[in-house]
mmCIF file of N, CA, C and O in Angstrom:
data_model
loop_
_atom_site.group_PDB
_atom_site.id
_atom_site.type_symbol
_atom_site.label_atom_id
_atom_site.label_comp_id
_atom_site.label_asym_id
_atom_site.label_seq_id
_atom_site.Cartn_x
_atom_site.Cartn_y
_atom_site.Cartn_z
ATOM 1 N N MET A 25 81.784 98.614 104.993
ATOM 2 C CA MET A 25 81.558 97.185 104.928
ATOM 3 C C MET A 25 82.777 96.460 105.500
ATOM 4 O O MET A 25 83.904 96.783 105.163
ATOM 5 N N ASP A 26 82.550 95.528 106.363
ATOM 6 C CA ASP A 26 83.639 94.740 106.930
ATOM 7 C C ASP A 26 83.865 93.512 106.049
ATOM 8 O O ASP A 26 82.973 92.674 105.929
ATOM 9 N N PRO A 27 85.037 93.417 105.415
ATOM 10 C CA PRO A 27 85.270 92.260 104.542
ATOM 11 C C PRO A 27 85.308 90.948 105.323
ATOM 12 O O PRO A 27 85.712 90.911 106.478
ATOM 13 N N GLU A 28 84.844 89.914 104.665
ATOM 14 C CA GLU A 28 84.933 88.564 105.215
ATOM 15 C C GLU A 28 85.858 87.752 104.325
ATOM 16 O O GLU A 28 85.790 87.851 103.096
ATOM 17 N N ILE A 29 86.709 86.966 104.937
ATOM 18 C CA ILE A 29 87.669 86.149 104.199
ATOM 19 C C ILE A 29 87.441 84.693 104.585
ATOM 20 O O ILE A 29 87.445 84.352 105.779
ATOM 21 N N LYS A 30 87.213 83.870 103.586
ATOM 22 C CA LYS A 30 87.115 82.433 103.835
ATOM 23 C C LYS A 30 88.534 81.871 103.832
ATOM 24 O O LYS A 30 89.287 82.088 102.882
ATOM 25 N N ILE A 31 88.881 81.194 104.896
ATOM 26 C CA ILE A 31 90.228 80.640 105.010
ATOM 27 C C ILE A 31 90.373 79.470 104.047
ATOM 28 O O ILE A 31 89.565 78.539 104.052
ATOM 29 N N ARG A 32 91.374 79.552 103.220
ATOM 30 C CA ARG A 32 91.688 78.518 102.238
ATOM 31 C C ARG A 32 92.965 77.802 102.675
ATOM 32 O O ARG A 32 93.723 78.301 103.503
ATOM 33 N N GLY A 33 93.201 76.664 102.071
ATOM 34 C CA GLY A 33 94.386 75.892 102.406
ATOM 35 C C GLY A 33 95.675 76.670 102.234
ATOM 36 O O GLY A 33 96.607 76.534 103.023
ATOM 37 N N TYR A 34 95.740 77.526 101.206
ATOM 38 C CA TYR A 34 96.974 78.284 100.979
ATOM 39 C C TYR A 34 97.199 79.389 102.008
ATOM 40 O O TYR A 34 98.275 79.955 102.080
ATOM 41 N N HIS A 35 96.202 79.689 102.833
ATOM 42 C CA HIS A 35 96.371 80.648 103.922
ATOM 43 C C HIS A 35 97.072 80.025 105.125
ATOM 44 O O HIS A 35 97.459 80.737 106.039
ATOM 45 N N THR A 36 97.177 78.709 105.143
ATOM 46 C CA THR A 36 97.627 78.024 106.350
ATOM 47 C C THR A 36 99.063 77.527 106.225
ATOM 48 O O THR A 36 99.614 77.416 105.135
ATOM 49 N N ASP A 37 99.630 77.201 107.382
ATOM 50 C CA ASP A 37 100.977 76.637 107.418
ATOM 51 C C ASP A 37 100.889 75.115 107.560
ATOM 52 O O ASP A 37 99.800 74.539 107.426
ATOM 53 N N MET A 38 101.999 74.484 107.857
ATOM 54 C CA MET A 38 102.009 73.020 107.916
ATOM 55 C C MET A 38 101.169 72.471 109.075
ATOM 56 O O MET A 38 100.830 71.296 109.086
ATOM 57 N N PHE A 39 100.806 73.316 110.024
ATOM 58 C CA PHE A 39 99.950 72.890 111.130
ATOM 59 C C PHE A 39 98.465 73.101 110.824
ATOM 60 O O PHE A 39 97.613 72.882 111.665
ATOM 61 N N ARG A 40 98.180 73.576 109.584
ATOM 62 C CA ARG A 40 96.822 73.811 109.093
ATOM 63 C C ARG A 40 96.088 74.903 109.872
ATOM 64 O O ARG A 40 94.881 74.876 110.030
ATOM 65 N N HIS A 41 96.839 75.891 110.373
ATOM 66 C CA HIS A 41 96.199 77.082 110.909
ATOM 67 C C HIS A 41 96.881 78.299 110.280
ATOM 68 O O HIS A 41 97.980 78.210 109.758
ATOM 69 N N VAL A 42 96.190 79.419 110.322
ATOM 70 C CA VAL A 42 96.682 80.632 109.669
ATOM 71 C C VAL A 42 97.948 81.115 110.377
ATOM 72 O O VAL A 42 97.970 81.270 111.596
ATOM 73 N N ASN A 43 98.966 81.361 109.604
ATOM 74 C CA ASN A 43 100.232 81.875 110.113
ATOM 75 C C ASN A 43 100.075 83.343 110.486
ATOM 76 O O ASN A 43 99.292 84.071 109.876
ATOM 77 N N ASN A 44 100.848 83.800 111.473
ATOM 78 C CA ASN A 44 100.725 85.190 111.940
ATOM 79 C C ASN A 44 100.971 86.216 110.838
ATOM 80 O O ASN A 44 100.333 87.266 110.801
ATOM 81 N N ALA A 45 101.863 85.943 109.910
ATOM 82 C CA ALA A 45 102.123 86.902 108.828
ATOM 83 C C ALA A 45 100.913 87.038 107.911
ATOM 84 O O ALA A 45 100.650 88.118 107.374
ATOM 85 N N ARG A 46 100.166 85.978 107.729
ATOM 86 C CA ARG A 46 98.978 86.028 106.876
ATOM 87 C C ARG A 46 97.906 86.919 107.503
ATOM 88 O O ARG A 46 97.175 87.604 106.806
ATOM 89 N N TYR A 47 97.817 86.920 108.835
ATOM 90 C CA TYR A 47 96.848 87.801 109.499
ATOM 91 C C TYR A 47 97.111 89.266 109.149
ATOM 92 O O TYR A 47 96.178 90.060 109.025
ATOM 93 N N LEU A 48 98.373 89.625 108.982
ATOM 94 C CA LEU A 48 98.688 91.006 108.591
ATOM 95 C C LEU A 48 98.107 91.322 107.220
ATOM 96 O O LEU A 48 97.619 92.431 106.984
ATOM 97 N N GLU A 49 98.139 90.365 106.312
ATOM 98 C CA GLU A 49 97.519 90.571 104.999
ATOM 99 C C GLU A 49 96.016 90.769 105.140
ATOM 100 O O GLU A 49 95.427 91.613 104.462
ATOM 101 N N PHE A 50 95.387 90.011 106.026
ATOM 102 C CA PHE A 50 93.950 90.172 106.253
ATOM 103 C C PHE A 50 93.649 91.561 106.810
ATOM 104 O O PHE A 50 92.669 92.205 106.423
ATOM 105 N N LEU A 51 94.489 92.031 107.721
ATOM 106 C CA LEU A 51 94.295 93.367 108.280
ATOM 107 C C LEU A 51 94.452 94.440 107.204
ATOM 108 O O LEU A 51 93.735 95.446 107.210
ATOM 109 N N GLU A 52 95.380 94.238 106.288
ATOM 110 C CA GLU A 52 95.545 95.178 105.174
ATOM 111 C C GLU A 52 94.287 95.225 104.321
ATOM 112 O O GLU A 52 93.881 96.283 103.846
ATOM 113 N N GLU A 53 93.669 94.080 104.106
ATOM 114 C CA GLU A 53 92.414 94.042 103.350
ATOM 115 C C GLU A 53 91.360 94.905 104.032
ATOM 116 O O GLU A 53 90.656 95.680 103.381
ATOM 117 N N GLY A 54 91.258 94.787 105.343
ATOM 118 C CA GLY A 54 90.315 95.619 106.087
ATOM 119 C C GLY A 54 90.648 97.095 106.013
ATOM 120 O O GLY A 54 89.768 97.944 105.891
ATOM 121 N N ARG A 55 91.919 97.405 106.081
ATOM 122 C CA ARG A 55 92.351 98.807 106.013
ATOM 123 C C ARG A 55 92.007 99.421 104.670
ATOM 124 O O ARG A 55 91.466 100.531 104.598
ATOM 125 N N TRP A 56 92.276 98.707 103.588
ATOM 126 C CA TRP A 56 91.984 99.245 102.263
ATOM 127 C C TRP A 56 90.479 99.323 102.001
ATOM 128 O O TRP A 56 90.008 100.244 101.345
ATOM 129 N N GLN A 57 89.725 98.396 102.555
ATOM 130 C CA GLN A 57 88.269 98.483 102.431
ATOM 131 C C GLN A 57 87.750 99.721 103.143
ATOM 132 O O GLN A 57 86.867 100.419 102.653
ATOM 133 N N LEU A 58 88.317 100.027 104.304
ATOM 134 C CA LEU A 58 87.947 101.223 105.043
ATOM 135 C C LEU A 58 88.224 102.479 104.216
ATOM 136 O O LEU A 58 87.394 103.386 104.140
ATOM 137 N N PHE A 59 89.379 102.523 103.575
ATOM 138 C CA PHE A 59 89.704 103.664 102.710
ATOM 139 C C PHE A 59 88.688 103.800 101.584
ATOM 140 O O PHE A 59 88.217 104.897 101.286
ATOM 141 N N GLU A 60 88.361 102.688 100.953
ATOM 142 C CA GLU A 60 87.392 102.733 99.847
ATOM 143 C C GLU A 60 86.019 103.200 100.319
ATOM 144 O O GLU A 60 85.333 103.920 99.608
ATOM 145 N N ASP A 61 85.618 102.802 101.515
ATOM 146 C CA ASP A 61 84.294 103.138 102.030
ATOM 147 C C ASP A 61 84.182 104.581 102.508
ATOM 148 O O ASP A 61 83.123 105.182 102.413
ATOM 149 N N TYR A 62 85.280 105.157 103.038
ATOM 150 C CA TYR A 62 85.184 106.449 103.710
ATOM 151 C C TYR A 62 86.051 107.559 103.140
ATOM 152 O O TYR A 62 85.907 108.706 103.545
ATOM 153 N N LEU A 63 86.977 107.237 102.242
ATOM 154 C CA LEU A 63 87.874 108.258 101.713
ATOM 155 C C LEU A 63 87.860 108.259 100.193
ATOM 156 O O LEU A 63 87.682 107.222 99.573
ATOM 157 N N ASP A 64 88.087 109.428 99.639
ATOM 158 C CA ASP A 64 88.413 109.511 98.211
ATOM 159 C C ASP A 64 89.927 109.353 98.159
ATOM 160 O O ASP A 64 90.674 110.320 98.304
ATOM 161 N N LEU A 65 90.364 108.119 97.997
ATOM 162 C CA LEU A 65 91.784 107.798 98.130
ATOM 163 C C LEU A 65 92.648 108.555 97.137
ATOM 164 O O LEU A 65 93.720 109.054 97.486
ATOM 165 N N ASP A 66 92.191 108.691 95.895
ATOM 166 C CA ASP A 66 92.983 109.418 94.899
ATOM 167 C C ASP A 66 93.187 110.875 95.315
ATOM 168 O O ASP A 66 94.290 111.399 95.242
ATOM 169 N N ALA A 67 92.125 111.529 95.768
ATOM 170 C CA ALA A 67 92.242 112.924 96.211
ATOM 171 C C ALA A 67 93.140 113.025 97.440
ATOM 172 O O ALA A 67 93.938 113.956 97.555
ATOM 173 N N PHE A 68 93.020 112.077 98.336
ATOM 174 C CA PHE A 68 93.832 112.037 99.549
ATOM 175 C C PHE A 68 95.314 111.980 99.193
ATOM 176 O O PHE A 68 96.129 112.750 99.710
ATOM 177 N N LEU A 69 95.675 111.081 98.276
ATOM 178 C CA LEU A 69 97.076 110.920 97.879
ATOM 179 C C LEU A 69 97.587 112.112 97.073
ATOM 180 O O LEU A 69 98.745 112.503 97.207
ATOM 181 N N LYS A 70 96.733 112.702 96.251
ATOM 182 C CA LYS A 70 97.141 113.870 95.451
ATOM 183 C C LYS A 70 97.466 115.077 96.323
ATOM 184 O O LYS A 70 98.230 115.937 95.925
ATOM 185 N N LYS A 71 96.899 115.123 97.526
ATOM 186 C CA LYS A 71 97.211 116.208 98.457
ATOM 187 C C LYS A 71 98.561 116.007 99.129
ATOM 188 O O LYS A 71 99.015 116.840 99.894
ATOM 189 N N GLY A 72 99.207 114.886 98.843
ATOM 190 C CA GLY A 72 100.523 114.634 99.411
ATOM 191 C C GLY A 72 100.510 113.849 100.708
ATOM 192 O O GLY A 72 101.557 113.649 101.324
ATOM 193 N N TYR A 73 99.329 113.400 101.129
ATOM 194 C CA TYR A 73 99.257 112.586 102.339
ATOM 195 C C TYR A 73 99.808 111.190 102.051
ATOM 196 O O TYR A 73 99.723 110.690 100.940
ATOM 197 N N LEU A 74 100.360 110.582 103.076
ATOM 198 C CA LEU A 74 100.904 109.232 102.956
ATOM 199 C C LEU A 74 100.171 108.307 103.916
ATOM 200 O O LEU A 74 99.665 108.734 104.945
ATOM 201 N N LEU A 75 100.139 107.056 103.566
ATOM 202 C CA LEU A 75 99.518 106.040 104.410
ATOM 203 C C LEU A 75 100.601 105.089 104.891
ATOM 204 O O LEU A 75 101.352 104.541 104.086
ATOM 205 N N PHE A 76 100.711 104.934 106.189
ATOM 206 C CA PHE A 76 101.711 104.005 106.706
ATOM 207 C C PHE A 76 101.254 103.475 108.061
ATOM 208 O O PHE A 76 100.429 104.075 108.735
ATOM 209 N N VAL A 77 101.785 102.343 108.421
ATOM 210 C CA VAL A 77 101.483 101.701 109.690
ATOM 211 C C VAL A 77 102.640 101.969 110.648
ATOM 212 O O VAL A 77 103.794 101.749 110.305
ATOM 213 N N VAL A 78 102.318 102.452 111.831
ATOM 214 C CA VAL A 78 103.329 102.777 112.825
ATOM 215 C C VAL A 78 103.571 101.603 113.769
ATOM 216 O O VAL A 78 104.695 101.316 114.151
ATOM 217 N N ASN A 79 102.500 100.929 114.133
ATOM 218 C CA ASN A 79 102.613 99.873 115.127
ATOM 219 C C ASN A 79 101.524 98.840 114.882
ATOM 220 O O ASN A 79 100.404 99.194 114.533
ATOM 221 N N ILE A 80 101.847 97.582 115.086
ATOM 222 C CA ILE A 80 100.863 96.505 114.962
ATOM 223 C C ILE A 80 100.981 95.604 116.187
ATOM 224 O O ILE A 80 102.074 95.138 116.509
ATOM 225 N N ASN A 81 99.858 95.390 116.831
ATOM 226 C CA ASN A 81 99.764 94.434 117.940
ATOM 227 C C ASN A 81 98.559 93.553 117.666
ATOM 228 O O ASN A 81 97.471 94.056 117.402
ATOM 229 N N ILE A 82 98.764 92.258 117.733
ATOM 230 C CA ILE A 82 97.673 91.323 117.493
ATOM 231 C C ILE A 82 97.514 90.443 118.722
ATOM 232 O O ILE A 82 98.477 89.822 119.176
ATOM 233 N N SER A 83 96.307 90.391 119.246
ATOM 234 C CA SER A 83 95.977 89.477 120.335
ATOM 235 C C SER A 83 95.094 88.382 119.745
ATOM 236 O O SER A 83 93.948 88.627 119.385
ATOM 237 N N TYR A 84 95.626 87.199 119.639
ATOM 238 C CA TYR A 84 94.904 86.091 119.024
ATOM 239 C C TYR A 84 93.924 85.494 120.019
ATOM 240 O O TYR A 84 94.267 85.213 121.157
ATOM 241 N N LEU A 85 92.701 85.312 119.575
ATOM 242 C CA LEU A 85 91.668 84.716 120.415
ATOM 243 C C LEU A 85 91.521 83.222 120.157
ATOM 244 O O LEU A 85 91.188 82.462 121.054
ATOM 245 N N ALA A 86 91.741 82.822 118.898
ATOM 246 C CA ALA A 86 91.611 81.417 118.524
ATOM 247 C C ALA A 86 92.303 81.197 117.190
ATOM 248 O O ALA A 86 92.599 82.154 116.465
ATOM 249 N N GLN A 87 92.556 79.949 116.868
ATOM 250 C CA GLN A 87 93.158 79.623 115.582
ATOM 251 C C GLN A 87 92.109 79.726 114.481
ATOM 252 O O GLN A 87 90.938 79.435 114.699
ATOM 253 N N ALA A 88 92.536 80.141 113.317
ATOM 254 C CA ALA A 88 91.673 80.098 112.136
ATOM 255 C C ALA A 88 92.177 78.957 111.268
ATOM 256 O O ALA A 88 93.381 78.802 111.061
ATOM 257 N N ARG A 89 91.236 78.155 110.780
ATOM 258 C CA ARG A 89 91.571 76.966 109.996
ATOM 259 C C ARG A 89 90.788 76.981 108.682
ATOM 260 O O ARG A 89 89.850 77.755 108.531
ATOM 261 N N PRO A 90 91.180 76.135 107.729
ATOM 262 C CA PRO A 90 90.475 76.096 106.444
ATOM 263 C C PRO A 90 88.951 75.994 106.609
ATOM 264 O O PRO A 90 88.451 75.284 107.485
ATOM 265 N N ASN A 91 88.263 76.757 105.775
ATOM 266 C CA ASN A 91 86.799 76.880 105.719
ATOM 267 C C ASN A 91 86.213 77.786 106.792
ATOM 268 O O ASN A 91 85.021 78.054 106.762
ATOM 269 N N ASP A 92 87.015 78.268 107.745
ATOM 270 C CA ASP A 92 86.534 79.278 108.683
ATOM 271 C C ASP A 92 86.311 80.580 107.922
ATOM 272 O O ASP A 92 86.958 80.854 106.905
ATOM 273 N N ILE A 93 85.411 81.393 108.413
ATOM 274 C CA ILE A 93 85.190 82.731 107.872
ATOM 275 C C ILE A 93 85.723 83.734 108.888
ATOM 276 O O ILE A 93 85.330 83.712 110.066
ATOM 277 N N VAL A 94 86.622 84.603 108.449
ATOM 278 C CA VAL A 94 87.210 85.627 109.299
ATOM 279 C C VAL A 94 86.628 86.967 108.865
ATOM 280 O O VAL A 94 86.699 87.321 107.690
ATOM 281 N N LYS A 95 86.047 87.689 109.778
ATOM 282 C CA LYS A 95 85.487 89.015 109.489
ATOM 283 C C LYS A 95 86.474 90.071 109.965
ATOM 284 O O LYS A 95 86.913 90.046 111.124
ATOM 285 N N ILE A 96 86.850 90.971 109.074
ATOM 286 C CA ILE A 96 87.823 92.021 109.384
ATOM 287 C C ILE A 96 87.065 93.298 109.738
ATOM 288 O O ILE A 96 86.347 93.845 108.906
ATOM 289 N N LYS A 97 87.222 93.776 110.958
ATOM 290 C CA LYS A 97 86.554 95.003 111.391
ATOM 291 C C LYS A 97 87.601 96.101 111.538
ATOM 292 O O LYS A 97 88.605 95.897 112.198
ATOM 293 N N SER A 98 87.338 97.222 110.925
ATOM 294 C CA SER A 98 88.256 98.375 110.976
ATOM 295 C C SER A 98 87.469 99.613 111.392
ATOM 296 O O SER A 98 86.247 99.645 111.254
ATOM 297 N N GLY A 99 88.180 100.619 111.833
ATOM 298 C CA GLY A 99 87.517 101.866 112.209
ATOM 299 C C GLY A 99 88.467 103.029 112.146
ATOM 300 O O GLY A 99 89.680 102.860 111.991
ATOM 301 N N LEU A 100 87.920 104.225 112.213
ATOM 302 C CA LEU A 100 88.706 105.449 112.195
ATOM 303 C C LEU A 100 88.688 106.066 113.584
ATOM 304 O O LEU A 100 87.666 106.082 114.251
ATOM 305 N N ASN A 101 89.826 106.576 114.011
ATOM 306 C CA ASN A 101 89.916 107.284 115.293
ATOM 307 C C ASN A 101 89.933 108.767 115.061
ATOM 308 O O ASN A 101 90.479 109.283 114.169
#
């Protein structure tokens, strides 16, 4: 399931658009949803595997503003 996030006022900066750091939080939401949907996370961690991000690149297509709905799409390679 791809989570959807409704943009709230507290997600935005003084220009009333989502700050770049907040987008990283949205991406984390998608990542954890992916784990819940496709992995037994407890078993995965008990085997000694670790979860970490190596690189993040974001190409912004448009600004997100209050009341917009942002859909987070994630996948496994």
